[in-house]
Coordinates of C-alpha atoms in Angstrom, one line a residue:
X176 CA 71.7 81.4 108.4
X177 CA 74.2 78.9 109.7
X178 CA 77.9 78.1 108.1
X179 CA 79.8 74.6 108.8
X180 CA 83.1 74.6 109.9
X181 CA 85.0 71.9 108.3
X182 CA 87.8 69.9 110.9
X183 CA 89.9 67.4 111.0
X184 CA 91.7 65.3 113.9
X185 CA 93.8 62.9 111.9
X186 CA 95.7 64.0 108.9
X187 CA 99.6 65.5 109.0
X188 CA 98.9 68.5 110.6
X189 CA 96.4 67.5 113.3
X190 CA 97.4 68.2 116.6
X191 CA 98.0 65.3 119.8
X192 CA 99.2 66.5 122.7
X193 CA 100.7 63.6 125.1
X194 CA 101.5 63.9 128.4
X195 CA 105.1 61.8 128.2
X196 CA 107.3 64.5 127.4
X197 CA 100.2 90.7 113.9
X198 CA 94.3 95.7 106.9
X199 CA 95.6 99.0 108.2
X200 CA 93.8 100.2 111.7
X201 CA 92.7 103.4 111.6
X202 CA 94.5 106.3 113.9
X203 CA 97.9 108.0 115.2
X204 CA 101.2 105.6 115.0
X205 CA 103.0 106.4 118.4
X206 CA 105.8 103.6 117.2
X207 CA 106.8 105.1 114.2
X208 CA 109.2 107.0 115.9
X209 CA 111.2 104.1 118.2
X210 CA 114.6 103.8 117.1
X211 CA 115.2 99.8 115.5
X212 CA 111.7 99.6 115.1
X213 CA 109.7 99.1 111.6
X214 CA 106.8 101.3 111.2
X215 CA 105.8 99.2 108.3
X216 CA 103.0 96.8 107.6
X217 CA 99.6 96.2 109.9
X218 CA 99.2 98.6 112.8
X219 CA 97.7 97.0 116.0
X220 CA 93.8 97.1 116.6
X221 CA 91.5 94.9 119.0
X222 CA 88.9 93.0 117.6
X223 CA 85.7 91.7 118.8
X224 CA 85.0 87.9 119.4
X225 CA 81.2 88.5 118.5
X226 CA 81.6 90.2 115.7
X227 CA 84.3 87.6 114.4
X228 CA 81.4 84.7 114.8
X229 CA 78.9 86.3 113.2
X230 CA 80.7 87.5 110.6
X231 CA 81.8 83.5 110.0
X232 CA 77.6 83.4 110.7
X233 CA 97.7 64.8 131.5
X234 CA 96.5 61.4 129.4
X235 CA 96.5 62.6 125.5
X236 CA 94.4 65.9 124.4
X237 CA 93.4 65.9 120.9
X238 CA 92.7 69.3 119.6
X239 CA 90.5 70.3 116.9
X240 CA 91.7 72.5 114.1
X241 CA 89.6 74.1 111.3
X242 CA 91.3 72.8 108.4
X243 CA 92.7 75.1 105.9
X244 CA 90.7 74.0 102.3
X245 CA 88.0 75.1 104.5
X246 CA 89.6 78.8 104.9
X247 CA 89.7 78.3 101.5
X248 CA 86.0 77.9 100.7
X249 CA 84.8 80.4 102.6
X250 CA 86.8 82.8 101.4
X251 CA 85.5 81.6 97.5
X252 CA 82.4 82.0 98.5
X253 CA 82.9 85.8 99.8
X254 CA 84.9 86.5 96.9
X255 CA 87.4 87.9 99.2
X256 CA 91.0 89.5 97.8
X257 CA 92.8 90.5 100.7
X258 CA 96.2 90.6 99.8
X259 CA 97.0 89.1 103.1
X260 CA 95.0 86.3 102.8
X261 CA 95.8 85.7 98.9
X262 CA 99.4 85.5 100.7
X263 CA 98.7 83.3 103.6
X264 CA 96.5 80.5 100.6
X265 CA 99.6 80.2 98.5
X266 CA 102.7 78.1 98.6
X267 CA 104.8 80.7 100.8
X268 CA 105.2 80.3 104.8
X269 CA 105.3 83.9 104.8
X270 CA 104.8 87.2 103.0
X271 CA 107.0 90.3 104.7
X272 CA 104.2 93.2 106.2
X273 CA 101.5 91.6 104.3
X274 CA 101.6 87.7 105.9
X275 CA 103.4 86.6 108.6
X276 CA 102.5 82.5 108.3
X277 CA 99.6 82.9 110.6
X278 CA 97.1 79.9 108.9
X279 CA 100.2 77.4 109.4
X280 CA 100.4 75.4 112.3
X281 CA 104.2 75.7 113.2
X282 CA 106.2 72.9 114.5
X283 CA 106.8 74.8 117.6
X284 CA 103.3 75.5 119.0
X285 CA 103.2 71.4 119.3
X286 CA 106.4 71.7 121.0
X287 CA 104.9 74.5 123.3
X288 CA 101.8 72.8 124.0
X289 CA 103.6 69.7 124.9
X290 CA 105.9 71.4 127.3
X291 CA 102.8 73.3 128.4
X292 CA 100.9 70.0 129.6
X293 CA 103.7 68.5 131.2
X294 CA 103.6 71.4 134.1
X295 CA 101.9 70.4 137.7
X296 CA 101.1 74.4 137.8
X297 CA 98.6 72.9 134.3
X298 CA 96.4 71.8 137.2
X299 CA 96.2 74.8 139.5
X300 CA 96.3 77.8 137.2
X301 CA 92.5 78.0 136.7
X302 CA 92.2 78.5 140.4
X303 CA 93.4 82.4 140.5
X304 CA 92.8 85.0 138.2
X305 CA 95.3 84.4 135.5
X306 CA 96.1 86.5 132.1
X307 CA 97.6 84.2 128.9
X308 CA 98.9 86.0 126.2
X309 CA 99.9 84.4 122.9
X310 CA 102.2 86.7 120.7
X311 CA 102.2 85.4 117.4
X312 CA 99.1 83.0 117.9
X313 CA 98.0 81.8 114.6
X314 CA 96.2 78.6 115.0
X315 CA 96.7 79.0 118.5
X316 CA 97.5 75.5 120.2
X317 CA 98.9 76.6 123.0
X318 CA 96.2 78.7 123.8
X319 CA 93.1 75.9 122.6
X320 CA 95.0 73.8 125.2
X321 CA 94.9 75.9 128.2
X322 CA 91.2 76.8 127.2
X323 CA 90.2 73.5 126.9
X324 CA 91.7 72.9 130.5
X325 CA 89.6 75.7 131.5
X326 CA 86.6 74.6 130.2
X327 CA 86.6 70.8 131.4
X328 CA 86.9 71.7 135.0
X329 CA 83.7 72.2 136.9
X330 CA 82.3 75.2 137.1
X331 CA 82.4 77.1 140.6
X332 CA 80.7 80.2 142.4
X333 CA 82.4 83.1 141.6
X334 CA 84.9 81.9 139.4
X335 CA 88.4 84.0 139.2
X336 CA 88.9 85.9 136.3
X337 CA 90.6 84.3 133.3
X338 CA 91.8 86.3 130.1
X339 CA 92.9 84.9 127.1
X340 CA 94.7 87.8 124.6
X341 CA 95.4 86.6 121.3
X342 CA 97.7 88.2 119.2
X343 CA 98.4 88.1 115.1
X344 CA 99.7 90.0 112.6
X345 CA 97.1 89.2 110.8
X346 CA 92.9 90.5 111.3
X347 CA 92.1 87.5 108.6
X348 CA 94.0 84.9 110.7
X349 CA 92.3 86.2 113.4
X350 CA 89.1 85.4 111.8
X351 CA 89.4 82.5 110.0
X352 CA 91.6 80.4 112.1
X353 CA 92.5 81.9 116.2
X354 CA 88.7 82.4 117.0
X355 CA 87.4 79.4 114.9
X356 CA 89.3 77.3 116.6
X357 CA 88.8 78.3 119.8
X358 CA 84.9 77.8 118.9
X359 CA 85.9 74.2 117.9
X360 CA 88.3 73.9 121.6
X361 CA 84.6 74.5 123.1
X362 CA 82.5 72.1 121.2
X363 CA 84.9 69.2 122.0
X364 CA 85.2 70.3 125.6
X365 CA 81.5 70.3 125.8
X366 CA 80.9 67.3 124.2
X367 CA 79.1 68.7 121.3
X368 CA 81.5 67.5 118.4
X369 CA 83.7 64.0 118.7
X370 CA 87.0 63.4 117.4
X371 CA 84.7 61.0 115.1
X372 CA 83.4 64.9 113.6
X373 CA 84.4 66.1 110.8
X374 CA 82.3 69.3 110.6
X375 CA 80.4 71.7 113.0
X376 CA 77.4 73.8 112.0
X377 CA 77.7 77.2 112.7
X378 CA 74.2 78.5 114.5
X379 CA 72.6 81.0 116.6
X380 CA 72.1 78.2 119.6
X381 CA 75.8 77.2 119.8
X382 CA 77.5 80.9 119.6
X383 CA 74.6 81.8 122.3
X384 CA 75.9 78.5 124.1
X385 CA 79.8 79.9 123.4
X386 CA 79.2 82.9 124.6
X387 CA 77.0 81.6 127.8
X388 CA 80.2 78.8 128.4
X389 CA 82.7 82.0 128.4
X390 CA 80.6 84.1 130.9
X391 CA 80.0 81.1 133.5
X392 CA 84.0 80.9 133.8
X393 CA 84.2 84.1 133.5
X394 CA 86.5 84.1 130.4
X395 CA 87.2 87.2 128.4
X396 CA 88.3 86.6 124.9
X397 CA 90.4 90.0 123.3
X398 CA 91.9 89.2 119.7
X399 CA 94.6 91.7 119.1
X400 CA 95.7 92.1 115.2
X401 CA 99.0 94.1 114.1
X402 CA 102.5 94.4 114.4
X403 CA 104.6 93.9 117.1
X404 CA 105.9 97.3 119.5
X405 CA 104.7 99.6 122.0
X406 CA 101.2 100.0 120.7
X407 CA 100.4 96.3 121.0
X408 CA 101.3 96.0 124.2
X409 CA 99.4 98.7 125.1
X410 CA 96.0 97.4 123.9
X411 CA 97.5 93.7 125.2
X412 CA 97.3 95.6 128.9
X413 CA 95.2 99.0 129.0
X414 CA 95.5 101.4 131.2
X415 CA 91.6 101.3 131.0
X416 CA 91.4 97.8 131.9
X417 CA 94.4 96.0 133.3
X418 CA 94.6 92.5 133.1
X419 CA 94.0 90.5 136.1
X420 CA 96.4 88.7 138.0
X421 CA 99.6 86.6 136.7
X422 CA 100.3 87.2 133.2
X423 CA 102.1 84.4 131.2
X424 CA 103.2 84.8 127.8
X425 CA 103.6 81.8 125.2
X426 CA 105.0 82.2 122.3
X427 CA 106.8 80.2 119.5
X428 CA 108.4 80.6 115.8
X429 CA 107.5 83.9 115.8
X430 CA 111.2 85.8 115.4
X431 CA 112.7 85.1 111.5
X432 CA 114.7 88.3 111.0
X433 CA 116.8 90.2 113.5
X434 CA 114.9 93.2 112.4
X435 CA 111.8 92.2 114.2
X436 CA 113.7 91.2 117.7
X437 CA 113.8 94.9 118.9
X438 CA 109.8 95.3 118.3
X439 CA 109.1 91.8 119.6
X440 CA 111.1 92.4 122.6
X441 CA 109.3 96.2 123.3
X442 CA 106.1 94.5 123.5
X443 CA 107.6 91.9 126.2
X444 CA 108.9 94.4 128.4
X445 CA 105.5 96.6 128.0
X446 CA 103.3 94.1 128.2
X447 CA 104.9 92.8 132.1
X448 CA 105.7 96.1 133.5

């Protein structure tokens, strides 16, 4: 069974880029005792690309986006009451420990991805083996941006490896929006939607074809939901499986209340030591 993906390039909240300028996981809290540091709300837990797909079974760059009355239907159709996501479809930006403004493309990212683009290292980063983190990814522009770059330049023997670690407070934001849209980064890089597109069908062929695109760049893929601290940066770099080579860390909008700086900046200083 396939599922569309409904997308937009041109209304208010589409993205251009021009070249001129965090449900419960299960398991032990370690965080809960950090002084400054909330214990409230989502505890971190990686989850996996496939099983978000099949479960949704320097010039100017325009991205796509899945568009949020899409969300919106789907989540009709699965009759689905998260209270997160009830949160994240209503009029508020945000919703304390429950939603944290994840389906919202902020101002910010733009800004990020703009600043991003404008860099000569843009051109050279693919070259090494490189880790990008996004804290607080949401929609993820900054990330569909550099993983568009990867994906238009050709292909080479042995390719270095890239990893892209996406992390939201959020598990549904994760699945409706971060990996959809990465999906939707891939079909425009390969030519199989058009900014003319409004909607991409959802089959077997292309997440065989998404999946084939990421292993021939060798590009690993690891959502991250949860809240900010020790624990995320842990699964953000594990011991297990260290990320390879330089680590770079966007992030944007994500700090609204002092009470989240101490956590937010724990998981910087984990994540680079």
């Amino acid at each position: 069974m396939s599922q569309a993906f409904k997308f937009s390039f041109r209304d208010d909240e589409d993205v251009e880029v021009d070249d001129a300028s965090e449900g419960d996981a299960p398991g032990s809290d370690s965080e809960s005792t950090v002084e400054g540091v909330p214990s409230l709300g989502i505890a971190p837990d990686v989850h996996d690309v496939d099983g978000i797909l099949h479960a949704s079974d320097h010039g100017k760059i325009i991205l796509p986006r899945r568009e949020l009355f899409d969300i919106r239907a789907q989540l009709m159709a699965e009759d689905n009451n998260l209270d997160e996501v009830r949160a994240g479809l209503s009029t508020n930006d945000i919703k304390p420990n429950i939603y944290e403004g994840g389906f919202k493309t902020w101002e910010c990212s733009i800004d990020l991805a703009k600043y991003l683009i404008s860099q000569a290292e843009l051109s050279s980063f693919s070259n090494s083996p490189c880790t990008i983190v996004e804290l607080g990814a949401g929609t993820a522009i900054p990330t569909m941006l550099l993983f568009y770059h990867l994906l238009s330049s050709a292909p080479v023997p042995d390719p270095p490896r890239q990893a892209l670690v996406l992390a939201d407070y959020n598990p549904a934001v994760l699945h409706l929006a971060t990996v959809p849209n990465l999906l939707l980064t891939y079909a425009l890089a390969t030519n199989l939607i058009s900014p003319e597109s409004g909607d991409l069908e959802i089959t077997p062929t292309l997440l065989s074809s998404f999946k084939a695109g990421l292993a021939e760049r060798n590009i690993h893929v690891r959502p991250i939901a949860g809240r900010w601290g020790a624990l995320l940066a842990s699964l953000i770099s594990p011991a297990s499986d260290p990320p390879p080579g330089d680590t770079l860390i966007l992030a944007s909008e994500t700090i609204y209340s002092p009470e989240n700086t101490v956590a937010f900046t724990i998981c910087l200083e984990e994540t680079t030591r």
